[in-house]
mmCIF file of C-alpha atoms and ligand atoms in Angstrom:
data_model
loop_
_atom_site.group_PDB
_atom_site.id
_atom_site.type_symbol
_atom_site.label_atom_id
_atom_site.label_comp_id
_atom_site.label_asym_id
_atom_site.label_seq_id
_atom_site.Cartn_x
_atom_site.Cartn_y
_atom_site.Cartn_z
ATOM 1 C CA MET B 120 25.343 -27.119 -20.558
ATOM 2 C CA SER B 121 23.117 -23.955 -20.718
ATOM 3 C CA GLN B 122 21.804 -23.019 -18.058
ATOM 4 C CA LYS B 123 17.634 -22.544 -17.712
ATOM 5 C CA SER B 124 16.142 -19.449 -17.650
ATOM 6 C CA ILE B 125 14.276 -19.090 -14.231
ATOM 7 C CA THR B 126 10.990 -16.519 -14.183
ATOM 8 C CA ILE B 127 9.392 -16.564 -11.476
ATOM 9 C CA LEU B 128 6.656 -14.249 -10.183
ATOM 10 C CA GLY B 129 6.461 -12.427 -7.062
ATOM 11 C CA ILE B 130 3.428 -11.653 -4.987
ATOM 12 C CA GLU B 131 3.410 -8.875 -1.479
ATOM 13 C CA SER B 132 0.095 -8.118 0.210
ATOM 14 C CA SER B 133 1.112 -8.228 4.033
ATOM 15 C CA CYS B 134 -0.139 -4.231 4.367
ATOM 16 C CA ASP B 135 -1.553 -1.937 2.368
ATOM 17 C CA ASP B 136 0.047 -2.580 -0.674
ATOM 18 C CA THR B 137 -0.863 -5.086 -3.734
ATOM 19 C CA SER B 138 1.795 -5.830 -5.495
ATOM 20 C CA ALA B 139 3.439 -8.046 -8.685
ATOM 21 C CA ALA B 140 6.646 -8.658 -10.054
ATOM 22 C CA VAL B 141 8.225 -11.305 -12.655
ATOM 23 C CA ILE B 142 11.975 -11.353 -11.742
ATOM 24 C CA LYS B 143 13.611 -13.166 -14.742
ATOM 25 C CA ASN B 144 17.429 -14.883 -13.732
ATOM 26 C CA ALA B 145 16.938 -12.113 -10.443
ATOM 27 C CA LYS B 146 16.374 -9.448 -12.892
ATOM 28 C CA ILE B 147 13.328 -7.776 -13.598
ATOM 29 C CA GLN B 148 11.321 -6.930 -15.472
ATOM 30 C CA SER B 149 7.884 -5.371 -14.137
ATOM 31 C CA ASN B 150 6.994 -4.765 -10.739
ATOM 32 C CA ILE B 151 3.460 -3.164 -10.386
ATOM 33 C CA VAL B 152 3.076 -1.584 -6.334
ATOM 34 C CA ALA B 153 -0.760 -0.334 -6.131
ATOM 35 C CA ASN B 154 -1.052 1.573 -3.233
ATOM 36 C CA GLN B 155 -4.222 2.124 -1.146
ATOM 37 C CA GLU B 156 -4.959 5.517 -0.498
ATOM 38 C CA VAL B 157 -8.337 4.660 1.301
ATOM 39 C CA HIS B 158 -6.122 5.227 4.472
ATOM 40 C CA GLN B 159 -4.737 8.675 4.105
ATOM 41 C CA SER B 160 -7.645 10.279 6.283
ATOM 42 C CA PHE B 161 -7.626 7.136 9.306
ATOM 43 C CA GLY B 162 -4.021 7.809 10.560
ATOM 44 C CA GLY B 163 -3.012 4.652 9.839
ATOM 45 C CA VAL B 164 -3.501 1.670 8.222
ATOM 46 C CA VAL B 165 -7.686 0.182 8.587
ATOM 47 C CA PRO B 166 -6.996 -3.655 8.336
ATOM 48 C CA GLU B 167 -10.576 -4.638 7.689
ATOM 49 C CA LEU B 168 -10.024 -1.956 4.077
ATOM 50 C CA ALA B 169 -7.110 -2.668 3.996
ATOM 51 C CA SER B 170 -7.907 -6.153 3.046
ATOM 52 C CA ARG B 171 -10.699 -5.258 0.740
ATOM 53 C CA ALA B 172 -8.424 -3.768 -1.687
ATOM 54 C CA HIS B 173 -6.229 -6.204 -2.314
ATOM 55 C CA GLN B 174 -9.630 -8.381 -3.038
ATOM 56 C CA GLN B 175 -9.506 -5.712 -5.777
ATOM 57 C CA ASN B 176 -5.950 -5.042 -7.100
ATOM 58 C CA ILE B 177 -4.721 -8.479 -7.642
ATOM 59 C CA VAL B 178 -6.273 -9.992 -10.815
ATOM 60 C CA PRO B 179 -5.183 -6.546 -12.054
ATOM 61 C CA VAL B 180 -1.976 -6.128 -10.558
ATOM 62 C CA VAL B 181 -0.734 -9.635 -11.563
ATOM 63 C CA ASN B 182 -1.956 -9.256 -15.225
ATOM 64 C CA GLU B 183 -0.337 -6.155 -15.341
ATOM 65 C CA ALA B 184 2.328 -7.653 -14.469
ATOM 66 C CA LEU B 185 2.639 -9.870 -16.879
ATOM 67 C CA LYS B 186 2.022 -7.626 -19.222
ATOM 68 C CA ILE B 187 4.722 -6.068 -18.701
ATOM 69 C CA ALA B 188 6.786 -8.264 -18.073
ATOM 70 C CA ASN B 189 5.409 -9.440 -20.988
ATOM 71 C CA ILE B 190 5.190 -12.959 -20.525
ATOM 72 C CA SER B 191 2.679 -15.252 -20.904
ATOM 73 C CA LYS B 192 1.792 -17.575 -16.969
ATOM 74 C CA ASP B 193 2.644 -20.555 -19.204
ATOM 75 C CA GLN B 194 6.162 -19.354 -18.675
ATOM 76 C CA LEU B 195 6.464 -18.580 -15.345
ATOM 77 C CA ASP B 196 9.150 -21.416 -13.576
ATOM 78 C CA ALA B 197 6.934 -20.362 -10.540
ATOM 79 C CA ILE B 198 5.107 -19.009 -7.390
ATOM 80 C CA ALA B 199 6.330 -16.319 -4.503
ATOM 81 C CA PHE B 200 4.120 -15.055 -2.606
ATOM 82 C CA THR B 201 4.807 -13.393 0.914
ATOM 83 C CA ARG B 202 3.176 -15.442 3.543
ATOM 84 C CA GLY B 203 4.090 -12.612 6.836
ATOM 85 C CA PRO B 204 4.717 -11.353 8.829
ATOM 86 C CA GLY B 205 1.850 -8.891 8.378
ATOM 87 C CA LEU B 206 -1.329 -8.178 9.005
ATOM 88 C CA MET B 207 -3.938 -11.105 8.517
ATOM 89 C CA GLY B 208 -6.389 -10.309 6.173
ATOM 90 C CA SER B 209 -4.606 -8.610 3.941
ATOM 91 C CA LEU B 210 -1.883 -12.212 4.297
ATOM 92 C CA LEU B 211 -4.561 -14.564 3.486
ATOM 93 C CA VAL B 212 -5.538 -12.083 0.100
ATOM 94 C CA GLY B 213 -1.759 -13.023 -1.476
ATOM 95 C CA THR B 214 -1.606 -16.173 -0.271
ATOM 96 C CA SER B 215 -4.855 -17.773 -1.484
ATOM 97 C CA PHE B 216 -4.182 -15.986 -5.297
ATOM 98 C CA ALA B 217 -0.256 -17.976 -4.836
ATOM 99 C CA LYS B 218 -1.018 -21.457 -4.132
ATOM 100 C CA SER B 219 -5.073 -20.951 -6.242
ATOM 101 C CA PHE B 220 -2.146 -19.553 -9.585
ATOM 102 C CA ALA B 221 0.502 -22.291 -8.673
ATOM 103 C CA LEU B 222 -2.544 -24.994 -8.129
ATOM 104 C CA ALA B 223 -3.480 -23.637 -11.530
ATOM 105 C CA LEU B 224 -0.664 -23.973 -14.062
ATOM 106 C CA ASP B 225 1.001 -26.890 -12.016
ATOM 107 C CA VAL B 226 4.778 -24.840 -11.518
ATOM 108 C CA PRO B 227 5.508 -24.723 -7.250
ATOM 109 C CA LEU B 228 4.589 -22.163 -4.765
ATOM 110 C CA ILE B 229 7.550 -20.707 -2.514
ATOM 111 C CA GLU B 230 7.112 -18.992 0.852
ATOM 112 C CA VAL B 231 8.721 -16.273 1.104
ATOM 113 C CA ASN B 232 9.487 -13.873 4.540
ATOM 114 C CA HIS B 233 8.431 -10.339 4.051
ATOM 115 C CA MET B 234 11.761 -8.682 5.772
ATOM 116 C CA GLN B 235 14.452 -10.892 4.193
ATOM 117 C CA GLY B 236 12.719 -9.691 0.916
ATOM 118 C CA HIS B 237 14.035 -6.559 2.263
ATOM 119 C CA ILE B 238 17.253 -7.576 2.284
ATOM 120 C CA MET B 239 17.464 -9.796 -0.016
ATOM 121 C CA ALA B 240 16.425 -6.629 -2.849
ATOM 122 C CA HIS B 241 19.745 -5.238 -2.927
ATOM 123 C CA PHE B 242 20.621 -8.626 -4.640
ATOM 124 C CA ILE B 243 17.598 -8.289 -7.595
ATOM 125 C CA ASP B 244 20.380 -7.952 -10.414
ATOM 126 C CA GLU B 245 20.843 -4.355 -11.640
ATOM 127 C CA GLY B 246 24.769 -3.961 -12.407
ATOM 128 C CA GLN B 247 25.479 -2.305 -8.618
ATOM 129 C CA ASN B 248 27.554 -3.698 -6.336
ATOM 130 C CA LEU B 249 26.290 -7.139 -3.877
ATOM 131 C CA PRO B 250 26.744 -6.277 -0.833
ATOM 132 C CA ILE B 251 29.327 -9.270 0.850
ATOM 133 C CA PHE B 252 28.191 -11.677 2.926
ATOM 134 C CA PRO B 253 28.596 -11.328 6.308
ATOM 135 C CA PHE B 254 27.326 -7.217 6.220
ATOM 136 C CA LEU B 255 25.436 -5.283 8.429
ATOM 137 C CA CYS B 256 21.056 -4.848 7.515
ATOM 138 C CA LEU B 257 19.499 -2.199 10.233
ATOM 139 C CA THR B 258 16.033 -2.964 8.323
ATOM 140 C CA VAL B 259 13.544 0.330 8.668
ATOM 141 C CA SER B 260 10.088 -0.279 7.864
ATOM 142 C CA GLY B 261 6.651 0.610 9.359
ATOM 143 C CA GLY B 262 6.387 -2.414 11.369
ATOM 144 C CA HIS B 263 10.372 -3.243 12.220
ATOM 145 C CA THR B 264 12.683 -1.957 13.150
ATOM 146 C CA GLN B 265 15.819 -3.974 12.895
ATOM 147 C CA ILE B 266 20.095 -4.606 12.382
ATOM 148 C CA VAL B 267 20.405 -8.637 11.557
ATOM 149 C CA LYS B 268 23.879 -10.172 10.761
ATOM 150 C CA VAL B 269 23.774 -11.584 7.308
ATOM 151 C CA ASN B 270 25.389 -14.050 6.460
ATOM 152 C CA SER B 271 24.122 -15.422 3.156
ATOM 153 C CA PRO B 272 21.006 -15.425 1.352
ATOM 154 C CA PHE B 273 19.149 -18.463 4.195
ATOM 155 C CA ASP B 274 21.232 -17.794 7.430
ATOM 156 C CA LEU B 275 20.301 -14.253 8.843
ATOM 157 C CA GLU B 276 20.902 -13.546 12.149
ATOM 158 C CA VAL B 277 18.897 -10.600 15.285
ATOM 159 C CA LEU B 278 21.395 -8.785 16.760
ATOM 160 C CA GLY B 279 18.730 -6.655 18.132
ATOM 161 C CA GLU B 280 15.334 -4.652 17.669
ATOM 162 C CA THR B 281 13.091 -2.159 19.410
ATOM 163 C CA ILE B 282 10.964 -2.855 22.108
ATOM 164 C CA ASP B 283 8.223 -1.169 21.430
ATOM 165 C CA ASP B 284 7.146 1.511 17.599
ATOM 166 C CA ALA B 285 9.058 0.750 15.193
ATOM 167 C CA ALA B 286 10.619 3.571 13.176
ATOM 168 C CA GLY B 287 8.875 4.160 10.149
ATOM 169 C CA GLU B 288 5.980 3.965 13.183
ATOM 170 C CA ALA B 289 8.188 6.830 14.721
ATOM 171 C CA PHE B 290 8.326 9.053 11.707
ATOM 172 C CA ASP B 291 3.460 8.341 10.662
ATOM 173 C CA LYS B 292 2.671 8.526 14.885
ATOM 174 C CA SER B 293 5.269 11.911 15.040
ATOM 175 C CA ALA B 294 3.585 13.242 11.933
ATOM 176 C CA LYS B 295 -0.051 12.601 12.809
ATOM 177 C CA ILE B 296 0.742 15.547 16.250
ATOM 178 C CA LEU B 297 2.036 18.165 13.245
ATOM 179 C CA GLY B 298 -1.751 17.333 11.785
ATOM 180 C CA LEU B 299 -0.234 15.452 8.876
ATOM 181 C CA PRO B 300 -2.395 12.694 6.542
ATOM 182 C CA TYR B 301 -0.543 8.755 6.806
ATOM 183 C CA PRO B 302 2.189 7.666 5.751
ATOM 184 C CA GLY B 303 3.460 10.733 7.749
ATOM 185 C CA GLY B 304 6.980 9.222 6.642
ATOM 186 C CA PRO B 305 7.582 11.301 3.085
ATOM 187 C CA LEU B 306 6.116 14.206 4.503
ATOM 188 C CA ILE B 307 8.311 14.839 6.903
ATOM 189 C CA ASP B 308 11.054 13.776 4.599
ATOM 190 C CA ARG B 309 9.988 16.417 2.366
ATOM 191 C CA TYR B 310 8.982 19.569 4.798
ATOM 192 C CA ALA B 311 12.294 18.395 7.016
ATOM 193 C CA LYS B 312 14.047 19.858 3.283
ATOM 194 C CA GLN B 313 12.985 23.238 4.869
ATOM 195 C CA GLY B 314 13.582 23.363 8.837
ATOM 196 C CA ASN B 315 16.302 23.760 10.991
ATOM 197 C CA PRO B 316 17.838 19.942 12.577
ATOM 198 C CA LYS B 317 18.322 21.733 16.044
ATOM 199 C CA ALA B 318 15.059 24.072 15.861
ATOM 200 C CA PHE B 319 13.930 21.616 18.917
ATOM 201 C CA LYS B 320 15.788 19.024 20.999
ATOM 202 C CA PHE B 321 14.104 15.704 21.390
ATOM 203 C CA THR B 322 15.455 13.147 24.279
ATOM 204 C CA LYS B 323 16.771 9.747 23.110
ATOM 205 C CA PRO B 324 16.135 6.956 24.354
ATOM 206 C CA LYS B 325 18.707 4.493 26.623
ATOM 207 C CA VAL B 326 18.308 1.402 26.425
ATOM 208 C CA ALA B 327 20.802 -2.055 25.712
ATOM 209 C CA GLU B 328 23.144 -0.690 22.219
ATOM 210 C CA LEU B 329 21.486 -2.607 20.123
ATOM 211 C CA SER B 330 17.910 -2.086 20.988
ATOM 212 C CA PHE B 331 15.751 0.772 19.797
ATOM 213 C CA SER B 332 12.815 1.945 21.543
ATOM 214 C CA PHE B 333 10.781 5.224 20.304
ATOM 215 C CA SER B 334 7.480 5.113 21.848
ATOM 216 C CA GLY B 335 8.857 8.053 24.661
ATOM 217 C CA LEU B 336 10.320 10.037 21.920
ATOM 218 C CA LYS B 337 5.780 10.299 20.761
ATOM 219 C CA SER B 338 5.655 11.586 24.225
ATOM 220 C CA ASN B 339 8.933 13.704 24.287
ATOM 221 C CA ILE B 340 7.101 15.395 21.428
ATOM 222 C CA ILE B 341 3.592 15.070 22.780
ATOM 223 C CA GLN B 342 4.534 17.113 25.084
ATOM 224 C CA ARG B 343 6.989 20.004 24.278
ATOM 225 C CA ILE B 344 4.118 21.167 21.516
ATOM 226 C CA GLN B 345 1.538 21.097 24.794
ATOM 227 C CA ARG B 346 3.783 23.191 26.294
ATOM 228 C CA GLU B 347 4.829 26.278 24.004
ATOM 229 C CA GLU B 348 1.188 26.366 22.730
ATOM 230 C CA LYS B 349 0.024 27.531 25.890
ATOM 231 C CA LYS B 350 3.113 30.464 24.688
ATOM 232 C CA GLU B 351 1.432 29.883 20.796
ATOM 233 C CA PRO B 352 -1.653 28.321 20.245
ATOM 234 C CA ASN B 353 -0.054 28.444 15.853
ATOM 235 C CA PHE B 354 2.823 26.497 17.385
ATOM 236 C CA ILE B 355 2.674 23.846 15.252
ATOM 237 C CA GLU B 356 1.831 25.913 11.511
ATOM 238 C CA ASN B 357 3.838 27.640 12.446
ATOM 239 C CA ASN B 358 7.350 25.700 12.811
ATOM 240 C CA LEU B 359 6.168 22.870 10.707
ATOM 241 C CA VAL B 360 9.689 22.157 8.476
ATOM 242 C CA ASP B 361 11.732 22.628 12.334
ATOM 243 C CA LEU B 362 9.713 20.217 14.127
ATOM 244 C CA CYS B 363 9.868 18.108 11.194
ATOM 245 C CA ALA B 364 13.373 18.775 10.764
ATOM 246 C CA SER B 365 14.157 17.863 14.857
ATOM 247 C CA ILE B 366 12.688 14.621 14.340
ATOM 248 C CA GLN B 367 13.977 13.231 11.521
ATOM 249 C CA PHE B 368 17.130 15.186 12.707
ATOM 250 C CA THR B 369 16.315 12.208 16.382
ATOM 251 C CA ILE B 370 15.177 9.951 14.206
ATOM 252 C CA VAL B 371 18.027 9.473 11.848
ATOM 253 C CA SER B 372 20.931 9.943 15.235
ATOM 254 C CA ILE B 373 19.370 7.480 17.261
ATOM 255 C CA LEU B 374 19.410 4.580 14.424
ATOM 256 C CA LEU B 375 23.215 5.682 12.929
ATOM 257 C CA GLU B 376 24.178 5.743 16.247
ATOM 258 C CA LYS B 377 22.759 1.921 16.612
ATOM 259 C CA ILE B 378 24.812 1.649 12.967
ATOM 260 C CA GLU B 379 28.325 2.219 14.897
ATOM 261 C CA ASN B 380 27.284 0.581 18.368
ATOM 262 C CA ALA B 381 26.411 -2.849 15.536
ATOM 263 C CA VAL B 382 30.164 -1.513 13.373
ATOM 264 C CA LYS B 383 31.870 -2.543 16.956
ATOM 265 C CA LYS B 384 30.661 -5.026 18.720
ATOM 266 C CA THR B 385 31.022 -6.630 15.433
ATOM 267 C CA GLY B 386 33.783 -6.083 13.162
ATOM 268 C CA ILE B 387 31.474 -6.002 10.467
ATOM 269 C CA THR B 388 32.161 -2.811 8.137
ATOM 270 C CA GLN B 389 29.192 -4.051 5.445
ATOM 271 C CA ILE B 390 26.338 -2.111 6.131
ATOM 272 C CA ALA B 391 23.319 -2.021 3.843
ATOM 273 C CA ILE B 392 19.760 -0.074 5.057
ATOM 274 C CA ALA B 393 15.881 -1.746 3.888
ATOM 275 C CA GLY B 394 12.421 -1.575 4.473
ATOM 276 C CA GLY B 395 9.947 1.833 3.529
ATOM 277 C CA VAL B 396 12.182 4.163 6.078
ATOM 278 C CA SER B 397 15.150 3.239 3.713
ATOM 279 C CA ALA B 398 13.623 6.047 1.044
ATOM 280 C CA ASN B 399 14.200 8.647 4.012
ATOM 281 C CA SER B 400 17.011 11.004 2.282
ATOM 282 C CA GLU B 401 18.814 11.709 5.591
ATOM 283 C CA LEU B 402 19.294 8.282 6.704
ATOM 284 C CA ARG B 403 20.906 7.638 3.089
ATOM 285 C CA ASP B 404 22.953 10.502 2.829
ATOM 286 C CA THR B 405 24.731 10.124 5.923
ATOM 287 C CA LEU B 406 24.796 6.843 5.767
ATOM 288 C CA LEU B 407 26.884 7.825 2.387
ATOM 289 C CA LYS B 408 29.146 10.686 4.281
ATOM 290 C CA ARG B 409 29.531 7.936 6.713
ATOM 291 C CA LYS B 410 31.508 6.043 4.615
ATOM 292 C CA LYS B 411 33.270 8.099 2.789
ATOM 293 C CA SER B 412 34.590 9.151 6.767
ATOM 294 C CA HIS B 413 34.398 5.402 8.442
ATOM 295 C CA ARG B 414 35.471 3.587 5.584
ATOM 296 C CA TRP B 415 32.425 1.785 5.463
ATOM 297 C CA GLU B 416 31.502 0.322 2.272
ATOM 298 C CA VAL B 417 27.773 1.182 1.854
ATOM 299 C CA TYR B 418 24.761 -0.387 -0.101
ATOM 300 C CA ILE B 419 21.469 1.918 -0.146
ATOM 301 C CA PRO B 420 18.784 0.665 -1.615
ATOM 302 C CA LYS B 421 16.528 2.409 -5.556
ATOM 303 C CA PHE B 422 13.177 4.193 -3.897
ATOM 304 C CA GLU B 423 11.117 1.769 -5.111
ATOM 305 C CA TYR B 424 13.059 -1.317 -3.155
ATOM 306 C CA CYS B 425 12.651 0.542 -0.730
ATOM 307 C CA THR B 426 8.816 0.347 0.540
ATOM 308 C CA ASP B 427 6.893 -2.771 -0.087
ATOM 309 C CA ASN B 428 6.842 -4.620 -3.504
ATOM 310 C CA ALA B 429 7.413 -7.767 -5.055
ATOM 311 C CA ALA B 430 9.845 -7.444 -6.684
ATOM 312 C CA MET B 431 11.890 -8.504 -2.811
ATOM 313 C CA ILE B 432 9.422 -10.893 -2.304
ATOM 314 C CA ALA B 433 10.393 -12.068 -6.425
ATOM 315 C CA ILE B 434 14.278 -12.496 -5.717
ATOM 316 C CA VAL B 435 13.674 -14.521 -2.322
ATOM 317 C CA GLY B 436 11.481 -16.663 -5.072
ATOM 318 C CA HIS B 437 14.443 -16.691 -7.477
ATOM 319 C CA TYR B 438 17.399 -18.556 -4.361
ATOM 320 C CA LYS B 439 14.555 -20.613 -3.413
ATOM 321 C CA TYR B 440 13.376 -22.236 -6.210
ATOM 322 C CA LEU B 441 16.979 -22.236 -7.055
ATOM 323 C CA ASN B 442 17.830 -24.223 -3.693
ATOM 324 C CA ARG B 443 14.565 -26.290 -5.041
ATOM 325 C CA ASP B 444 12.929 -25.154 -1.562
ATOM 326 C CA PHE B 445 9.385 -24.747 -2.346
ATOM 327 C CA SER B 446 6.081 -24.883 -0.335
ATOM 328 C CA ASP B 447 3.187 -27.317 0.319
ATOM 329 C CA SER B 448 0.007 -25.623 -0.839
ATOM 330 C CA SER B 449 -1.523 -26.535 2.560
ATOM 331 C CA ILE B 450 0.423 -23.734 4.045
ATOM 332 C CA THR B 451 -1.467 -20.817 5.963
ATOM 333 C CA PRO B 452 -0.290 -17.038 6.142
ATOM 334 C CA LYS B 453 1.784 -15.964 9.780
ATOM 335 C CA ALA B 454 0.985 -12.856 11.166
ATOM 336 C CA ARG B 455 3.762 -13.160 13.743
ATOM 337 C CA PHE B 456 7.638 -14.674 11.403
ATOM 338 C CA LYS B 457 10.463 -14.304 12.925
ATOM 339 C CA ILE B 458 13.267 -13.755 10.108
HETATM 340 O O1 KG4 F 138 8.347 -2.047 4.317
HETATM 341 P P1 KG4 F 138 7.383 -0.098 4.067
HETATM 342 O O2 KG4 F 138 6.763 -0.252 2.819
HETATM 343 O O3 KG4 F 138 5.921 -1.353 4.989
HETATM 344 C C1 KG4 F 138 6.279 -1.318 5.614
HETATM 345 O O4 KG4 F 138 6.601 -2.937 6.084
HETATM 346 O O5 KG4 F 138 5.882 -1.240 7.236
HETATM 347 O O6 KG4 F 138 7.721 1.269 4.914
HETATM 348 C C2 KG4 F 138 6.718 2.175 5.892
HETATM 349 C C3 KG4 F 138 7.355 3.296 7.067
HETATM 350 C C4 KG4 F 138 6.215 3.879 6.553
HETATM 351 O O7 KG4 F 138 5.633 4.053 7.692
HETATM 352 C C5 KG4 F 138 5.668 5.329 6.259
HETATM 353 O O8 KG4 F 138 6.358 6.853 6.724
HETATM 354 C C6 KG4 F 138 7.775 5.105 6.116
HETATM 355 O O9 KG4 F 138 8.140 3.507 5.489
HETATM 356 N N1 KG4 F 138 8.803 5.545 5.123
HETATM 357 C C7 KG4 F 138 9.636 6.623 5.165
HETATM 358 C C8 KG4 F 138 9.884 7.499 3.971
HETATM 359 N N2 KG4 F 138 9.600 6.908 2.819
HETATM 360 C C9 KG4 F 138 8.299 5.256 3.492
HETATM 361 N N3 KG4 F 138 9.932 7.573 6.699
HETATM 362 C C10 KG4 F 138 10.813 8.308 6.183
HETATM 363 N N4 KG4 F 138 11.584 9.078 5.650
HETATM 364 C C11 KG4 F 138 10.553 8.367 4.753
HETATM 365 N N5 KG4 F 138 10.543 8.741 3.313
HETATM 366 ZN ZN1 ZN F 139 8.153 -4.169 4.650
#
């Protein structure tokens, strides 16, 4: 019996990226992301500006995704959208658009948890080795830092998470202290390549074995800089690359320590990373070294599936479609939404 092909439109609008993607039989046909540059000078995402930009971008972004995928809207089997977690005003734009589009096309509507999307991005079919269940996933983004035991696409168990800031926030707030624009994570990554990771020592938090904490690091960096600036007014400027390398080294060491703790606790050696911070080159390189030295099986997403994108929402949509797990048209977004 020939199987019907499944084509899903995914929509992501949880924070400051408006994205639409078309996926056919788990293979990406298009993945359009419109970044919002309006937040750069504010040192963080301004929710009110984000929802307005989503309103402007959503229709052109969806049209572009359909055009690149070379399909018409009548060929879509379902609309998958991010229900949360995220900024309420931003989520409302994607949710309202998805509902209206599904209603107009008379196709099912599928809600997706954004964090599940980050993890499931590993299942976008590009001919790579897929993680084998159960695997551990370090999910590190601007809003979340978790170690998740993934038993199946729909059975996700959070083993530990941050008690304060997320890893992405640690990067972005450190960058802000150094006078770098938002989002500072990719810039720290870039400057760190020329710096000495051992030049400055920052304290690591003392928290439970699978919990994370990054707020102390921020205070530690501020205090250190204030002290040094008393002696050397251009301290940041003169030491920028070493500061970036040392900050990145500290954050990545914390993340790696927690993965090691989770491996010890569960005995699972299938390790995946997901979320915006999984684009970090030191995290990726260190994990690949561990693959050899610790004999872990390591899964690292392609760059375009690390930061927010709709392809990851569409792949969850694909799996939910197979399960006929559809949402009612009265559904509302959830700013806080656990996996
Ligand atoms: O997953 P994401 O795009 O959005 C959220 O769901 O939060 O993650 C964004 C976060 C930001 O904090 C950004 O600075 C960080 O990911 N990020 C990085 C890198 N690329 C993005 N952090 C460190 N190194 C990178 N190369
Ligand atoms: Zn995200």
